[in-house]
Short mmCIF file of C-alpha atoms and ligand atoms in Angstrom, two decimals:
data_model
loop_
_atom_site.label_atom_id
_atom_site.label_comp_id
_atom_site.label_asym_id
_atom_site.label_seq_id
_atom_site.Cartn_x
_atom_site.Cartn_y
_atom_site.Cartn_z
CA UNK A 1 69.53 74.01 70.58
CA UNK A 2 68.12 76.37 67.95
CA UNK A 3 67.40 79.99 68.83
CA UNK A 4 64.27 81.09 66.96
CA UNK A 5 63.88 84.86 66.90
CA UNK A 6 60.35 86.03 66.21
CA UNK A 7 59.19 82.49 66.93
CA UNK A 8 55.80 83.70 68.21
CA UNK A 9 54.94 85.44 64.93
CA UNK A 10 52.91 84.03 62.05
CA UNK A 11 55.73 82.39 60.11
CA UNK A 12 57.99 81.77 63.11
CA UNK A 13 55.31 79.93 65.10
CA UNK A 14 54.63 77.55 62.22
CA UNK A 15 58.35 76.78 62.00
CA UNK A 16 58.41 76.19 65.76
CA UNK A 17 55.46 73.79 65.46
CA UNK A 18 57.10 71.95 62.56
CA UNK A 19 60.57 71.68 64.11
CA UNK A 20 59.21 70.83 67.57
CA UNK A 21 57.21 67.94 66.10
CA UNK A 22 60.47 66.67 64.61
CA UNK A 23 62.27 66.67 67.93
CA UNK A 24 64.36 69.84 67.67
CA UNK A 25 65.29 71.62 70.89
CA UNK A 26 64.11 75.19 70.48
CA UNK A 27 64.37 78.46 72.36
CA UNK A 28 62.18 81.35 71.22
CA UNK A 29 63.15 84.99 71.56
CA UNK A 30 60.27 87.33 70.79
CA UNK A 31 59.35 90.79 72.08
CA UNK A 32 55.64 89.95 71.56
CA UNK A 33 55.10 93.28 69.79
CA UNK A 34 53.18 91.33 67.16
CA UNK A 35 53.69 87.73 68.23
CA UNK A 36 51.35 85.59 70.34
CA UNK A 37 52.65 83.45 73.16
CA UNK A 38 49.58 81.22 72.74
CA UNK A 39 51.02 80.15 69.39
CA UNK A 40 53.88 78.27 71.05
CA UNK A 41 53.87 74.67 72.31
CA UNK A 42 53.79 74.76 76.13
CA UNK A 43 57.16 73.02 76.44
CA UNK A 44 59.07 75.41 74.16
CA UNK A 45 60.77 78.08 76.30
CA UNK A 46 60.06 81.70 75.41
CA UNK A 47 62.25 84.65 76.33
CA UNK A 48 60.33 87.89 75.99
CA UNK A 49 62.83 90.52 74.95
CA UNK A 50 64.37 92.58 72.25
CA UNK A 51 66.76 90.97 69.80
CA UNK A 52 68.77 94.20 69.65
CA UNK A 53 69.57 93.95 73.37
CA UNK A 54 73.22 92.96 73.47
CA UNK A 55 73.33 91.99 77.12
CA UNK A 56 70.22 89.82 76.73
CA UNK A 57 71.79 88.13 73.71
CA UNK A 58 75.04 87.56 75.60
CA UNK A 59 73.18 85.98 78.46
CA UNK A 60 71.16 83.75 76.08
CA UNK A 61 74.26 82.54 74.24
CA UNK A 62 76.08 81.99 77.54
CA UNK A 63 73.21 80.18 79.26
CA UNK A 64 71.98 77.93 76.45
CA UNK A 65 73.92 75.73 74.08
CA UNK A 66 72.77 77.46 70.91
CA UNK A 67 74.27 76.09 67.72
CA UNK A 68 72.08 77.77 65.11
CA UNK A 69 69.74 80.73 64.79
CA UNK A 70 66.58 80.75 62.69
CA UNK A 71 65.75 84.40 62.36
CA UNK A 72 62.15 85.50 61.75
CA UNK A 73 61.96 88.60 63.94
CA UNK A 74 61.10 91.60 61.77
CA UNK A 75 58.46 94.20 61.12
CA UNK A 76 56.64 93.37 57.92
CA UNK A 77 54.15 96.08 57.01
CA UNK A 78 55.29 97.36 53.63
CA UNK A 79 53.09 100.48 53.77
CA UNK A 80 54.25 101.41 57.27
CA UNK A 81 57.86 100.98 56.20
CA UNK A 82 57.38 103.81 53.71
CA UNK A 83 56.11 106.27 56.34
CA UNK A 84 58.24 104.99 59.26
CA UNK A 85 61.49 103.76 57.69
CA UNK A 86 63.49 104.37 60.88
CA UNK A 87 61.50 101.66 62.65
CA UNK A 88 62.24 99.19 59.86
CA UNK A 89 65.95 99.86 59.54
CA UNK A 90 66.42 99.91 63.32
CA UNK A 91 64.65 96.60 63.85
CA UNK A 92 65.04 94.60 60.67
CA UNK A 93 68.61 95.64 59.90
CA UNK A 94 70.36 97.08 62.97
CA UNK A 95 68.89 94.70 65.56
CA UNK A 96 69.61 91.79 63.21
CA UNK A 97 73.21 92.97 63.16
CA UNK A 98 73.23 92.68 66.96
CA UNK A 99 72.09 89.05 66.65
CA UNK A 100 74.80 88.33 64.10
CA UNK A 101 77.46 89.99 66.25
CA UNK A 102 76.39 87.99 69.28
CA UNK A 103 76.56 84.83 67.18
CA UNK A 104 80.05 85.73 66.01
CA UNK A 105 81.17 86.53 69.57
CA UNK A 106 79.79 83.25 70.88
CA UNK A 107 81.01 81.19 67.94
CA UNK A 108 77.61 80.26 66.53
CA UNK A 109 77.92 80.08 62.77
CA UNK A 110 74.63 78.84 61.27
CA UNK A 111 71.92 81.31 60.39
CA UNK A 112 68.65 80.87 58.52
CA UNK A 113 67.25 84.20 57.40
CA UNK A 114 63.67 85.18 56.50
CA UNK A 115 64.23 87.20 53.39
CA UNK A 116 61.59 88.21 50.90
CA UNK A 117 60.70 88.64 47.28
CA UNK A 118 60.36 92.32 48.23
CA UNK A 119 64.17 92.49 47.87
CA UNK A 120 63.65 92.20 44.09
CA UNK A 121 61.38 95.19 43.64
CA UNK A 122 59.53 95.43 40.34
CA UNK A 123 60.06 92.30 38.30
CA UNK A 124 61.90 92.57 35.03
CA UNK A 125 60.85 89.01 34.23
CA UNK A 126 58.66 86.28 35.74
CA UNK A 127 58.99 83.69 37.06
CA UNK A 128 61.74 85.33 39.09
CA UNK A 129 64.78 83.27 39.93
CA UNK A 130 67.47 84.11 42.48
CA UNK A 131 69.55 85.88 39.83
CA UNK A 132 66.85 88.46 39.26
CA UNK A 133 68.27 91.94 39.99
CA UNK A 134 67.52 93.25 43.49
CA UNK A 135 66.13 96.78 43.51
CA UNK A 136 63.76 97.01 46.47
CA UNK A 137 61.08 99.67 46.10
CA UNK A 138 60.26 100.16 49.80
CA UNK A 139 62.18 100.34 53.09
CA UNK A 140 60.85 96.93 54.16
CA UNK A 141 62.50 95.31 51.14
CA UNK A 142 65.62 97.45 51.62
CA UNK A 143 65.89 96.49 55.30
CA UNK A 144 65.94 92.80 54.34
CA UNK A 145 68.23 93.38 51.36
CA UNK A 146 70.80 95.06 53.63
CA UNK A 147 70.82 91.98 55.85
CA UNK A 148 71.50 89.80 52.82
CA UNK A 149 74.51 92.02 52.02
CA UNK A 150 75.70 91.88 55.63
CA UNK A 151 75.41 88.10 55.60
CA UNK A 152 77.62 87.88 52.53
CA UNK A 153 80.30 89.97 54.26
CA UNK A 154 80.00 88.05 57.53
CA UNK A 155 80.35 84.76 55.72
CA UNK A 156 83.49 86.01 54.00
CA UNK A 157 85.05 87.61 57.08
CA UNK A 158 83.83 85.42 59.95
CA UNK A 159 82.81 82.15 58.31
CA UNK A 160 79.16 82.77 59.22
CA UNK A 161 77.18 80.26 57.17
CA UNK A 162 73.71 81.36 56.20
CA UNK A 163 70.71 80.40 54.13
CA UNK A 164 68.58 83.33 52.99
CA UNK A 165 65.05 82.26 52.07
CA UNK A 166 63.20 84.72 49.90
CA UNK A 167 59.54 84.08 50.56
CA UNK A 168 56.82 85.04 48.16
CA UNK A 169 53.35 85.42 49.77
CA UNK A 170 53.08 83.37 52.95
CA UNK A 171 49.54 82.03 53.41
CA UNK A 172 47.47 79.32 55.06
CA UNK A 173 47.68 77.86 58.53
CA UNK A 174 48.45 74.66 60.40
CA UNK A 175 46.02 72.11 58.86
CA UNK A 176 45.13 70.92 62.39
CA UNK A 177 43.95 74.45 63.18
CA UNK A 178 46.05 74.87 66.32
CA UNK A 179 47.75 78.06 65.09
CA UNK A 180 47.33 80.52 62.22
CA UNK A 181 47.64 84.08 61.02
CA UNK A 182 46.72 86.86 63.44
CA UNK A 183 47.99 90.33 62.62
CA UNK A 184 46.80 93.54 64.19
CA UNK A 185 46.26 95.49 62.04
CA UNK A 186 45.68 92.93 59.30
CA UNK A 187 46.71 94.03 55.82
CA UNK A 188 47.06 90.74 53.95
CA UNK A 189 44.62 89.73 51.29
CA UNK A 190 43.47 86.25 52.33
CA UNK A 191 42.61 86.98 56.00
CA UNK A 192 40.88 90.22 54.99
CA UNK A 193 38.77 88.43 52.37
CA UNK A 194 37.86 85.72 54.87
CA UNK A 195 36.99 88.20 57.60
CA UNK A 196 34.69 89.85 55.05
CA UNK A 197 33.11 86.46 54.35
CA UNK A 198 32.43 86.13 58.08
CA UNK A 199 30.77 89.55 58.20
CA UNK A 200 33.54 91.08 60.31
CA UNK A 201 34.20 93.58 57.50
CA UNK A 202 31.70 95.12 55.09
CA UNK A 203 33.63 94.42 51.90
CA UNK A 204 37.06 93.66 50.58
CA UNK A 205 38.81 96.38 48.60
CA UNK A 206 40.45 95.26 45.39
CA UNK A 207 43.47 97.52 44.99
CA UNK A 208 43.68 98.16 41.26
CA UNK A 209 41.69 96.59 38.43
CA UNK A 210 43.63 98.12 35.54
CA UNK A 211 46.86 96.14 35.74
CA UNK A 212 48.21 94.47 32.65
CA UNK A 213 47.11 91.02 33.83
CA UNK A 214 44.32 88.78 32.47
CA UNK A 215 41.64 90.09 34.87
CA UNK A 216 43.26 93.45 35.63
CA UNK A 217 44.18 92.62 39.26
CA UNK A 218 47.59 91.87 40.79
CA UNK A 219 49.04 88.40 40.65
CA UNK A 220 50.88 86.80 43.58
CA UNK A 221 52.46 83.46 44.35
CA UNK A 222 50.91 82.12 47.58
CA UNK A 223 53.00 79.63 49.49
CA UNK A 224 51.73 77.51 52.38
CA UNK A 225 53.19 78.45 55.73
CA UNK A 226 54.14 74.85 56.58
CA UNK A 227 55.97 74.51 53.28
CA UNK A 228 57.97 77.55 54.32
CA UNK A 229 58.63 75.83 57.65
CA UNK A 230 59.84 72.70 55.87
CA UNK A 231 62.36 74.76 53.85
CA UNK A 232 63.86 76.22 57.04
CA UNK A 233 64.36 72.75 58.45
CA UNK A 234 66.01 71.57 55.23
CA UNK A 235 68.24 74.64 55.12
CA UNK A 236 69.48 73.91 58.61
CA UNK A 237 70.03 70.26 57.80
CA UNK A 238 72.21 71.26 54.84
CA UNK A 239 74.27 73.67 56.90
CA UNK A 240 74.73 71.08 59.63
CA UNK A 241 76.06 68.75 56.94
CA UNK A 242 78.67 71.38 56.07
CA UNK A 243 77.07 73.01 53.04
CA UNK A 244 78.06 76.54 52.14
CA UNK A 245 75.82 79.58 52.34
CA UNK A 246 72.99 79.83 49.84
CA UNK A 247 69.95 81.83 48.79
CA UNK A 248 66.64 80.32 47.72
CA UNK A 249 63.29 81.57 46.53
CA UNK A 250 60.26 79.92 48.12
CA UNK A 251 57.04 80.04 46.18
CA UNK A 252 54.58 77.72 44.45
CA UNK A 253 55.67 78.92 41.02
CA UNK A 254 52.05 79.70 40.22
CA UNK A 255 50.41 83.08 40.24
CA UNK A 256 46.84 83.90 41.27
CA UNK A 257 45.09 87.22 40.82
CA UNK A 258 43.25 89.06 43.57
CA UNK A 259 39.95 88.12 41.92
CA UNK A 260 40.98 84.46 41.80
CA UNK A 261 41.82 84.56 45.51
CA UNK A 262 38.42 86.07 46.28
CA UNK A 263 36.69 83.34 44.22
CA UNK A 264 38.64 80.60 45.99
CA UNK A 265 37.67 82.13 49.35
CA UNK A 266 34.02 82.22 48.24
CA UNK A 267 34.23 78.52 47.44
CA UNK A 268 35.77 77.65 50.82
CA UNK A 269 33.22 79.79 52.68
CA UNK A 270 30.34 78.70 50.43
CA UNK A 271 29.01 82.24 50.12
CA UNK A 272 29.59 85.29 48.00
CA UNK A 273 31.90 87.95 49.32
CA UNK A 274 31.23 91.66 48.72
CA UNK A 275 34.07 93.61 47.15
CA UNK A 276 34.81 97.15 46.06
CA UNK A 277 37.07 98.09 43.19
CA UNK A 278 39.56 100.70 44.38
CA UNK A 279 42.62 102.57 43.17
CA UNK A 280 45.95 100.79 43.00
CA UNK A 281 47.89 100.53 46.29
CA UNK A 282 51.24 102.31 46.05
CA UNK A 283 54.23 100.03 45.66
CA UNK A 284 52.40 96.93 44.39
CA UNK A 285 54.16 95.19 41.50
CA UNK A 286 51.58 93.80 39.04
CA UNK A 287 52.87 90.24 39.07
CA UNK A 288 55.17 88.32 41.42
CA UNK A 289 55.78 84.66 40.68
CA UNK A 290 58.73 82.61 41.91
CA UNK A 291 60.96 80.18 40.23
CA UNK A 292 61.71 77.82 43.11
CA UNK A 293 63.67 75.31 41.05
CA UNK A 294 66.85 75.96 43.00
CA UNK A 295 65.26 75.15 46.38
CA UNK A 296 63.71 72.01 44.92
CA UNK A 297 66.96 70.83 43.31
CA UNK A 298 69.50 71.80 45.95
CA UNK A 299 67.55 71.73 49.21
CA UNK A 300 65.31 68.84 48.20
CA UNK A 301 62.35 71.04 49.12
CA UNK A 302 58.99 69.46 48.23
CA UNK A 303 56.02 71.73 48.85
CA UNK A 304 53.13 69.65 50.16
CA UNK A 305 50.23 72.13 49.87
CA UNK A 306 50.56 73.60 46.41
CA UNK A 307 46.88 73.90 45.66
CA UNK A 308 45.54 77.40 46.33
CA UNK A 309 42.16 76.00 47.37
CA UNK A 310 43.81 73.86 50.04
CA UNK A 311 45.88 76.79 51.32
CA UNK A 312 42.73 78.87 51.51
CA UNK A 313 40.78 76.06 53.18
CA UNK A 314 43.41 75.85 55.96
CA UNK A 315 43.28 79.63 56.40
CA UNK A 316 39.47 79.45 56.54
CA UNK A 317 39.52 76.67 59.16
CA UNK A 318 41.74 78.90 61.29
CA UNK A 319 39.83 82.11 60.64
CA UNK A 320 36.53 80.53 61.69
CA UNK A 321 38.02 78.90 64.82
CA UNK A 322 40.81 81.22 65.78
CA UNK A 323 42.29 80.94 69.24
CA UNK A 324 44.09 84.28 69.36
N1 UFG B 401 45.20 93.41 48.18
C1 UFG B 401 43.96 93.90 47.87
N2 UFG B 401 43.16 94.29 48.89
C2 UFG B 401 43.51 94.23 50.19
C3 UFG B 401 44.80 93.71 50.51
C4 UFG B 401 45.62 93.31 49.47
O1 UFG B 401 43.57 94.01 46.70
O2 UFG B 401 42.73 94.62 51.06
C5 UFG B 401 46.07 92.96 47.08
C6 UFG B 401 47.39 93.69 47.06
O3 UFG B 401 47.26 94.90 46.34
C7 UFG B 401 48.28 92.66 46.41
C8 UFG B 401 47.70 91.32 46.84
O4 UFG B 401 46.38 91.62 47.28
O5 UFG B 401 48.17 92.75 45.03
C9 UFG B 401 48.44 90.69 47.99
O6 UFG B 401 48.62 91.67 49.00
P1 UFG B 401 49.18 91.33 50.46
O7 UFG B 401 49.13 92.62 51.23
O8 UFG B 401 48.46 90.17 51.02
O9 UFG B 401 50.66 90.88 50.23
P2 UFG B 401 51.83 91.60 49.35
O10 UFG B 401 51.86 91.02 47.99
O11 UFG B 401 51.77 93.06 49.50
O12 UFG B 401 53.09 91.03 50.13
C10 UFG B 401 54.20 91.77 50.22
C11 UFG B 401 55.38 91.05 49.61
C12 UFG B 401 55.94 90.06 50.57
C13 UFG B 401 56.09 90.66 51.91
C14 UFG B 401 54.79 91.13 52.42
C15 UFG B 401 54.94 91.72 53.78
O13 UFG B 401 55.04 90.41 48.39
O14 UFG B 401 57.20 89.65 50.11
O15 UFG B 401 54.31 92.12 51.55
O16 UFG B 401 53.73 91.87 54.41
F1 UFG B 401 56.65 89.78 52.78
#
């Protein structure tokens, strides 16, 4: 059985859907601070609790035959992490350590970790490969970077095998529309643009139009949420087959500007979307684009939904028919 922490969150729930459809036995641990229990298949058990709770973890590992952990649980608001770093280090780093210690104590040695391109900080070159220097520029990125360092030590000392997946910008939704992105508050570009298209917001703010990019706005690499899910499944498969620990970037290897995202959303919604040009948002690198060659070559990862318009169409289908 696989323990999925944060399995009721945006990325976690899409992994649960994907793995469940492929016959994996799953157990979700989620405190529902940001997750939605409606996002889980009815026959996947959910334990509502805190991943930093040692006695809860001991009882989970004693009660269920867990042989791997896929770890999504984390706070992920970059801006908040700057003003409330304690929350981020306590949850994303210290509570993750509790999960790893429980795994070690109960002899569970396979761990898939949701890492992030935010561990790189400002790019010194793009596309960024896994060898790019890691200099996070906010506590969110730091909190994930520390876990990567801990994993390296735990592998060395305790034989804890891990795969750290450094996501670029997760986007889209289940193409069937059963689940999708639902953050409160929402800070991510695509849902905000689409909520503006629906009239739920007056306009979308473009944060910075004076970047050194072709249209002056920031460039990001948007990766479909189910392609992320696929990579987690492949990572686990590799570890089950005895592969050593590894780190992979996950992105489409293509960058789109904020203006291009807005245009693609206009096309999907078939209407024009009001925007306002604003100051830059603190901590935004101008351009983040992945090299995902390593994941493709070593994991055999094959992204299915690489077209931005398709990613945005799936997000739009969800946004206009959301269930939670
Ligand atoms: N943006 C706007 N207006 C908005 C919201 C966003 O112009 O209202 C711009 C941002 O400035 C950025 C781009 O749209 O240039 C994408 O912003 P998101 O907030 O959607 O995502 P980020 O690029 O900030 O994502 C980052 C990291 C991820 C990390 C994530 C956590 O790239 O690795 O934050 O939420 F996981």
